[in-house]
Amino acid sequence: MIVVLKHGVEAAKREQLIDWLKGQGLTIHISEGEYQTVLGLVGDTTRVDMDLIASLGIVDSVKRVTEPFKCCNRKFHPDDTVIDVNGVKIGGNFVMIAGPCSVESEEQIVAVAKAVKASGANILRGGAFKPRTSPYDFQGLKATGLELLKIARQETGLPIVTEIMGVEHLPLFEDVDIIQVGARNMQNFDLLRELGKLRKPILLKRGLASTLKELLMSAEYIMAGGNEQVILCERGIRTFDDYTRNTLDLAAVPMLKELTHLPIIVDPSHATGIARLVEPMALAATACGADGLIIEVHNDPMHALCDGAQSLRPEVYDDLAQKVRSIREVIAK
Ligand code: PEP
Ligand code: MN
């Protein structure tokens, strides 16, 4: 349920209403916009007397939120959420996240970090714990990989994002700027609940065969715990086509923009699996209103330990980044 307050209501009256609602066992999310304040009520609202609330002098309107996702619902928070990662704004500004699929060595991660930064990237990606289909494939450098990412952050000033695979690794991720939940873990509800206890940005990737509602319900798991810093990522879904690794669902971007206030970024690398398709899909994602891109870049894709076929060489990324800027100028007009 949402309660929209009239413009300029007295703080004391507002607090009185909030306390009264809390007294009914509800959690209240307050969204203060420029023109209106929205109270989002979470919990069992079936016994809340809507007519009584609507009759209060400070209340403009009361509506039931029929969708099962509440905290991430645009109705709860009409303005876009802006997440600040060490000064980099996600949701307010367009964000360029880039880096290798996996951290392989200090030289590799530092070289790629410097290159993508020079091309305008503002966050560094790199997997240390890798979810691989085959148990015989490279599984990531794990804790050492996280240390190497921190060295690359130190060298470049870029915040880092890296994937967590299990709750047991949480202590290792304390000094990571954004924790990524991979597609395969989107419905690992125990993990989501633990991440909800943190006050740290979470990059939540859409599951391989998940609906948008399921993605939003996973975001809700994190937000219900009080961690409101969730970034959604469309990374392609499994369909019947097999020329591309996945099918990039770009309509998800404007749809999610309607449904939720959370930032939504696009991963054209995992969506296509083919380096030469990354640029056209990155440009399309920019044009359709994504809040950013996450792209795999490797200094030697031919010898990459993971996802070389979809990884861009730094000079190709540089070209792509320039074109993304041009598209942004066009759509800003
Ligand atoms: C990744 O970003 O390296 C990754 C494994 O992505 P996804 O979870 O989308 O497959
Ligand atoms: Mn990858």
Short mmCIF file of C-alpha atoms and ligand atoms in Angstrom, two decimals:
data_model
loop_
_atom_site.label_atom_id
_atom_site.label_comp_id
_atom_site.label_asym_id
_atom_site.label_seq_id
_atom_site.Cartn_x
_atom_site.Cartn_y
_atom_site.Cartn_z
CA MET A 1 0.00 0.00 0.00
CA ILE A 2 1.22 3.53 -0.65
CA VAL A 3 0.18 6.70 1.10
CA VAL A 4 0.90 9.91 -0.80
CA LEU A 5 1.18 12.92 1.51
CA LYS A 6 0.08 16.41 0.58
CA HIS A 7 2.79 18.87 -0.37
CA GLY A 8 4.42 20.65 2.59
CA VAL A 9 2.85 18.71 5.48
CA GLU A 10 4.12 19.46 8.99
CA ALA A 11 6.91 17.11 10.08
CA ALA A 12 5.24 16.39 13.45
CA LYS A 13 1.98 15.29 11.79
CA ARG A 14 3.86 13.13 9.35
CA GLU A 15 5.81 11.42 12.16
CA GLN A 16 2.57 10.86 14.07
CA LEU A 17 1.09 9.05 11.05
CA ILE A 18 4.27 7.02 10.52
CA ASP A 19 4.36 5.96 14.20
CA TRP A 20 0.72 4.95 14.05
CA LEU A 21 1.33 2.83 10.93
CA LYS A 22 4.40 1.23 12.51
CA GLY A 23 2.23 0.44 15.52
CA GLN A 24 0.17 -1.77 13.20
CA GLY A 25 3.25 -3.93 12.57
CA LEU A 26 4.16 -2.35 9.23
CA THR A 27 7.54 -1.29 7.88
CA ILE A 28 7.46 2.15 6.31
CA HIS A 29 9.64 3.21 3.37
CA ILE A 30 9.76 6.96 2.94
CA SER A 31 10.43 8.40 -0.49
CA GLU A 32 10.85 12.15 -0.53
CA GLY A 33 10.52 13.55 -4.00
CA GLU A 34 10.67 17.17 -5.04
CA TYR A 35 6.88 17.51 -5.15
CA GLN A 36 5.53 14.72 -3.01
CA THR A 37 6.35 12.33 -0.20
CA VAL A 38 5.33 8.72 -0.65
CA LEU A 39 5.05 6.30 2.28
CA GLY A 40 5.42 2.70 1.16
CA LEU A 41 3.81 0.26 3.60
CA VAL A 42 5.25 -3.24 3.74
CA GLY A 43 3.70 -6.05 5.74
CA ASP A 44 0.17 -7.28 6.27
CA THR A 45 -1.88 -4.30 5.13
CA THR A 46 -5.14 -6.24 4.87
CA ARG A 47 -6.41 -4.83 8.17
CA VAL A 48 -5.28 -1.26 7.49
CA ASP A 49 -8.29 1.03 7.15
CA MET A 50 -7.65 2.75 3.81
CA ASP A 51 -10.67 5.05 4.11
CA LEU A 52 -9.55 6.27 7.51
CA ILE A 53 -6.06 7.12 6.22
CA ALA A 54 -7.47 8.77 3.09
CA SER A 55 -9.65 10.99 5.26
CA LEU A 56 -6.67 12.48 7.14
CA GLY A 57 -5.97 16.12 6.30
CA ILE A 58 -2.30 15.48 5.46
CA VAL A 59 -3.02 12.61 3.04
CA ASP A 60 -3.42 13.17 -0.68
CA SER A 61 -4.22 9.59 -1.75
CA VAL A 62 -3.95 5.94 -0.70
CA LYS A 63 -3.48 3.04 -3.14
CA ARG A 64 -3.01 -0.69 -2.82
CA VAL A 65 0.10 -2.02 -4.59
CA THR A 66 -1.07 -5.20 -6.23
CA GLU A 67 2.36 -6.33 -7.49
CA PRO A 68 4.19 -8.73 -5.16
CA PHE A 69 7.33 -6.60 -5.33
CA LYS A 70 7.02 -3.61 -3.04
CA CYS A 71 10.33 -1.98 -2.07
CA CYS A 72 11.65 -2.01 -5.63
CA ASN A 73 8.30 -0.91 -7.07
CA ARG A 74 8.29 2.43 -8.87
CA LYS A 75 5.03 3.23 -7.04
CA PHE A 76 6.92 3.16 -3.72
CA HIS A 77 9.66 5.45 -4.99
CA PRO A 78 8.66 7.50 -8.03
CA ASP A 79 12.17 8.95 -8.54
CA ASP A 80 15.03 6.88 -9.93
CA THR A 81 17.32 5.43 -7.29
CA VAL A 82 20.85 6.75 -7.53
CA ILE A 83 23.59 4.58 -6.02
CA ASP A 84 26.85 6.24 -5.10
CA VAL A 85 29.89 3.98 -5.40
CA ASN A 86 32.87 5.97 -4.16
CA GLY A 87 31.67 9.01 -6.06
CA VAL A 88 30.52 7.10 -9.19
CA LYS A 89 26.77 7.54 -9.51
CA ILE A 90 24.78 4.58 -10.84
CA GLY A 91 21.28 5.54 -11.85
CA GLY A 92 22.11 9.23 -12.04
CA ASN A 93 24.87 8.97 -14.59
CA PHE A 94 25.55 6.46 -17.32
CA VAL A 95 28.02 3.94 -15.94
CA MET A 96 30.65 2.07 -17.92
CA ILE A 97 31.80 -1.12 -16.19
CA ALA A 98 34.53 -3.04 -17.95
CA GLY A 99 37.23 -5.61 -17.34
CA PRO A 100 38.08 -9.23 -17.92
CA CYS A 101 35.76 -12.13 -17.29
CA SER A 102 38.32 -13.50 -14.81
CA VAL A 103 41.22 -12.03 -12.95
CA GLU A 104 44.23 -14.02 -14.19
CA SER A 105 47.32 -12.20 -12.92
CA GLU A 106 48.37 -8.84 -11.50
CA GLU A 107 49.83 -7.75 -14.84
CA GLN A 108 46.63 -8.67 -16.68
CA ILE A 109 44.15 -7.01 -14.34
CA VAL A 110 46.23 -3.84 -13.87
CA ALA A 111 46.84 -3.50 -17.62
CA VAL A 112 43.15 -3.97 -18.47
CA ALA A 113 42.09 -1.62 -15.66
CA LYS A 114 44.38 1.14 -16.94
CA ALA A 115 43.23 0.63 -20.52
CA VAL A 116 39.50 0.69 -19.80
CA LYS A 117 39.91 3.70 -17.53
CA ALA A 118 41.65 5.56 -20.36
CA SER A 119 38.63 4.74 -22.54
CA GLY A 120 36.22 6.25 -20.00
CA ALA A 121 35.19 3.23 -17.92
CA ASN A 122 34.39 4.20 -14.35
CA ILE A 123 34.14 0.79 -12.65
CA LEU A 124 36.38 -2.28 -13.03
CA ARG A 125 34.90 -5.78 -13.31
CA GLY A 126 36.76 -9.07 -12.86
CA GLY A 127 35.74 -12.49 -11.64
CA ALA A 128 37.68 -14.14 -8.82
CA PHE A 129 35.13 -16.86 -8.02
CA LYS A 130 33.93 -18.20 -11.37
CA PRO A 131 30.74 -20.21 -11.89
CA ARG A 132 31.79 -22.55 -14.72
CA THR A 133 29.61 -25.12 -16.46
CA SER A 134 32.47 -27.63 -16.38
CA PRO A 135 34.22 -28.49 -13.11
CA TYR A 136 37.41 -29.03 -15.16
CA ASP A 137 37.53 -25.42 -16.39
CA PHE A 138 39.41 -22.58 -14.68
CA GLN A 139 37.47 -21.77 -11.50
CA GLY A 140 39.05 -18.38 -10.78
CA LEU A 141 41.90 -17.24 -8.52
CA LYS A 142 39.43 -16.90 -5.64
CA ALA A 143 40.81 -14.93 -2.63
CA THR A 144 44.02 -14.12 -4.52
CA GLY A 145 41.91 -12.75 -7.37
CA LEU A 146 40.16 -10.39 -4.96
CA GLU A 147 43.54 -9.12 -3.72
CA LEU A 148 44.66 -8.50 -7.31
CA LEU A 149 41.46 -6.55 -8.00
CA LYS A 150 42.23 -4.36 -5.01
CA ILE A 151 45.72 -3.71 -6.41
CA ALA A 152 44.12 -2.67 -9.73
CA ARG A 153 41.74 -0.39 -7.81
CA GLN A 154 44.70 1.15 -5.99
CA GLU A 155 46.54 1.72 -9.28
CA THR A 156 43.60 3.28 -11.12
CA GLY A 157 41.14 4.55 -8.53
CA LEU A 158 38.36 2.53 -10.20
CA PRO A 159 35.84 0.91 -7.82
CA ILE A 160 35.61 -2.87 -8.27
CA VAL A 161 32.72 -5.25 -8.88
CA THR A 162 33.14 -8.99 -8.55
CA GLU A 163 30.92 -12.04 -8.20
CA ILE A 164 30.16 -13.89 -4.98
CA MET A 165 29.20 -17.55 -5.31
CA GLY A 166 28.32 -18.52 -1.77
CA VAL A 167 27.38 -17.08 1.61
CA GLU A 168 30.50 -18.64 3.14
CA HIS A 169 32.69 -16.22 1.13
CA LEU A 170 31.02 -13.07 2.46
CA PRO A 171 33.88 -12.11 4.86
CA LEU A 172 36.24 -11.98 1.87
CA PHE A 173 34.01 -9.41 0.13
CA GLU A 174 34.08 -6.77 2.87
CA ASP A 175 36.37 -4.47 0.91
CA VAL A 176 34.69 -5.03 -2.47
CA ASP A 177 32.78 -1.96 -3.72
CA ILE A 178 29.93 -3.77 -5.52
CA ILE A 179 29.08 -7.44 -4.99
CA GLN A 180 27.80 -9.21 -8.11
CA VAL A 181 25.20 -11.96 -7.91
CA GLY A 182 25.55 -13.99 -11.09
CA ALA A 183 22.73 -15.27 -13.26
CA ARG A 184 23.06 -18.77 -11.80
CA ASN A 185 22.59 -17.45 -8.27
CA MET A 186 19.72 -15.04 -8.90
CA GLN A 187 17.41 -17.27 -6.92
CA ASN A 188 19.85 -18.33 -4.23
CA PHE A 189 17.51 -16.92 -1.62
CA ASP A 190 19.80 -17.61 1.36
CA LEU A 191 22.53 -15.60 -0.35
CA LEU A 192 20.12 -12.78 -1.25
CA ARG A 193 18.89 -12.59 2.34
CA GLU A 194 22.47 -12.31 3.64
CA LEU A 195 23.23 -9.57 1.09
CA GLY A 196 20.13 -7.77 2.36
CA LYS A 197 21.85 -7.38 5.72
CA LEU A 198 24.74 -5.44 4.16
CA ARG A 199 24.73 -1.75 3.29
CA LYS A 200 26.66 -2.20 0.09
CA PRO A 201 25.66 -2.05 -3.61
CA ILE A 202 24.64 -5.37 -5.16
CA LEU A 203 24.70 -6.01 -8.91
CA LEU A 204 21.95 -8.55 -9.50
CA LYS A 205 22.06 -10.36 -12.85
CA ARG A 206 18.95 -11.78 -14.41
CA GLY A 207 18.72 -15.57 -14.25
CA LEU A 208 19.17 -17.62 -17.41
CA ALA A 209 15.45 -18.29 -17.70
CA SER A 210 13.96 -15.81 -15.28
CA THR A 211 11.01 -13.54 -15.87
CA LEU A 212 11.22 -9.87 -15.00
CA LYS A 213 8.90 -10.49 -12.08
CA GLU A 214 11.28 -13.14 -10.74
CA LEU A 215 14.20 -10.74 -11.14
CA LEU A 216 12.31 -8.07 -9.22
CA MET A 217 11.32 -10.55 -6.51
CA SER A 218 15.02 -11.40 -6.08
CA ALA A 219 15.80 -7.69 -5.74
CA GLU A 220 13.00 -7.58 -3.19
CA TYR A 221 14.73 -10.27 -1.09
CA ILE A 222 17.77 -7.99 -0.79
CA MET A 223 15.76 -4.83 -0.20
CA ALA A 224 13.43 -6.41 2.35
CA GLY A 225 16.52 -6.83 4.56
CA GLY A 226 17.12 -3.08 4.39
CA ASN A 227 19.79 -2.97 1.67
CA GLU A 228 18.27 -0.67 -0.92
CA GLN A 229 21.33 -0.46 -3.16
CA VAL A 230 20.43 -2.92 -5.89
CA ILE A 231 21.47 -2.58 -9.53
CA LEU A 232 19.67 -4.84 -12.01
CA CYS A 233 21.43 -6.36 -15.00
CA GLU A 234 19.92 -7.74 -18.19
CA ARG A 235 22.46 -10.26 -19.51
CA GLY A 236 20.45 -12.25 -22.02
CA ILE A 237 18.10 -15.15 -21.47
CA ARG A 238 18.02 -18.70 -22.79
CA THR A 239 15.79 -19.09 -25.85
CA PHE A 240 15.54 -21.55 -28.74
CA ASP A 241 18.09 -19.71 -30.86
CA ASP A 242 21.62 -21.05 -30.79
CA TYR A 243 23.62 -18.67 -32.98
CA THR A 244 24.13 -16.40 -30.00
CA ARG A 245 25.01 -17.54 -26.47
CA ASN A 246 21.76 -16.01 -25.15
CA THR A 247 19.04 -13.69 -26.44
CA LEU A 248 19.43 -10.11 -25.29
CA ASP A 249 16.03 -8.96 -24.05
CA LEU A 250 16.30 -5.23 -24.62
CA ALA A 251 12.59 -4.62 -24.11
CA ALA A 252 13.34 -5.52 -20.50
CA VAL A 253 15.05 -2.15 -20.11
CA PRO A 254 12.09 0.20 -20.74
CA MET A 255 9.75 -2.31 -19.06
CA LEU A 256 11.88 -2.40 -15.90
CA LYS A 257 12.12 1.39 -15.98
CA GLU A 258 8.34 1.47 -15.65
CA LEU A 259 8.13 -1.19 -12.97
CA THR A 260 11.02 -0.21 -10.74
CA HIS A 261 13.10 2.75 -9.60
CA LEU A 262 16.29 0.66 -9.50
CA PRO A 263 19.05 1.28 -12.05
CA ILE A 264 19.25 -1.21 -14.90
CA ILE A 265 22.43 -1.96 -16.80
CA VAL A 266 23.03 -4.25 -19.77
CA ASP A 267 25.70 -6.91 -20.34
CA PRO A 268 26.07 -7.40 -24.11
CA SER A 269 29.06 -9.75 -23.60
CA HIS A 270 27.27 -12.64 -21.91
CA ALA A 271 24.11 -11.86 -23.88
CA THR A 272 25.77 -12.57 -27.23
CA GLY A 273 28.92 -14.57 -26.46
CA ILE A 274 30.50 -13.15 -29.64
CA ALA A 275 32.92 -10.21 -29.52
CA ARG A 276 31.78 -8.66 -32.81
CA LEU A 277 28.16 -8.51 -31.61
CA VAL A 278 29.04 -6.69 -28.40
CA GLU A 279 29.27 -3.23 -29.96
CA PRO A 280 25.94 -3.20 -31.84
CA MET A 281 24.12 -4.53 -28.77
CA ALA A 282 25.92 -2.05 -26.48
CA LEU A 283 24.78 0.81 -28.71
CA ALA A 284 21.21 -0.51 -28.81
CA ALA A 285 21.18 -0.89 -25.02
CA THR A 286 22.38 2.70 -24.65
CA ALA A 287 19.73 3.93 -27.06
CA CYS A 288 16.88 2.15 -25.26
CA GLY A 289 17.62 3.84 -21.95
CA ALA A 290 19.94 1.54 -19.98
CA ASP A 291 21.74 3.20 -17.07
CA GLY A 292 25.02 1.62 -18.06
CA LEU A 293 26.92 -1.25 -19.63
CA ILE A 294 29.07 -4.04 -18.24
CA ILE A 295 31.47 -5.32 -20.88
CA GLU A 296 34.23 -7.93 -20.90
CA VAL A 297 37.61 -6.61 -22.04
CA HIS A 298 40.82 -8.65 -22.17
CA ASN A 299 44.31 -7.66 -23.28
CA ASP A 300 44.80 -11.05 -24.97
CA PRO A 301 41.38 -12.59 -25.70
CA MET A 302 42.88 -15.50 -27.65
CA HIS A 303 44.53 -16.75 -24.46
CA ALA A 304 41.87 -15.71 -21.95
CA LEU A 305 41.15 -18.38 -19.32
CA CYS A 306 37.42 -17.68 -19.59
CA ASP A 307 35.08 -16.12 -22.17
CA GLY A 308 37.77 -15.07 -24.65
CA ALA A 309 35.34 -15.34 -27.58
CA GLN A 310 33.19 -12.54 -26.23
CA SER A 311 35.98 -10.36 -24.86
CA LEU A 312 36.98 -7.14 -26.58
CA ARG A 313 40.56 -6.01 -27.04
CA PRO A 314 41.15 -2.62 -25.30
CA GLU A 315 41.33 -0.71 -28.58
CA VAL A 316 37.99 -2.16 -29.70
CA TYR A 317 36.49 -1.17 -26.35
CA ASP A 318 37.86 2.32 -26.80
CA ASP A 319 36.07 2.64 -30.13
CA LEU A 320 32.85 1.28 -28.62
CA ALA A 321 33.03 3.73 -25.70
CA GLN A 322 33.29 6.67 -28.12
CA LYS A 323 30.24 5.48 -30.04
CA VAL A 324 28.31 5.01 -26.79
CA ARG A 325 29.04 8.64 -25.95
CA SER A 326 27.72 9.69 -29.37
CA ILE A 327 24.49 7.73 -28.86
CA ARG A 328 24.04 9.32 -25.46
CA GLU A 329 24.38 12.77 -26.95
CA VAL A 330 21.70 11.94 -29.52
CA ILE A 331 19.20 10.57 -27.00
CA ALA A 332 19.78 13.46 -24.59
CA LYS A 333 18.47 15.88 -27.27
C1 PEP B 1 30.09 -12.82 -15.34
O1 PEP B 1 29.68 -11.65 -15.31
O2 PEP B 1 31.29 -13.12 -15.37
C2 PEP B 1 29.12 -13.92 -15.38
C3 PEP B 1 29.46 -15.16 -15.06
O3 PEP B 1 27.91 -13.52 -15.80
P1 PEP B 1 26.48 -14.26 -15.73
O4 PEP B 1 26.24 -14.55 -14.30
O5 PEP B 1 25.57 -13.22 -16.31
O6 PEP B 1 26.59 -15.49 -16.58
MN MN B 2 32.29 -14.02 -18.43
#
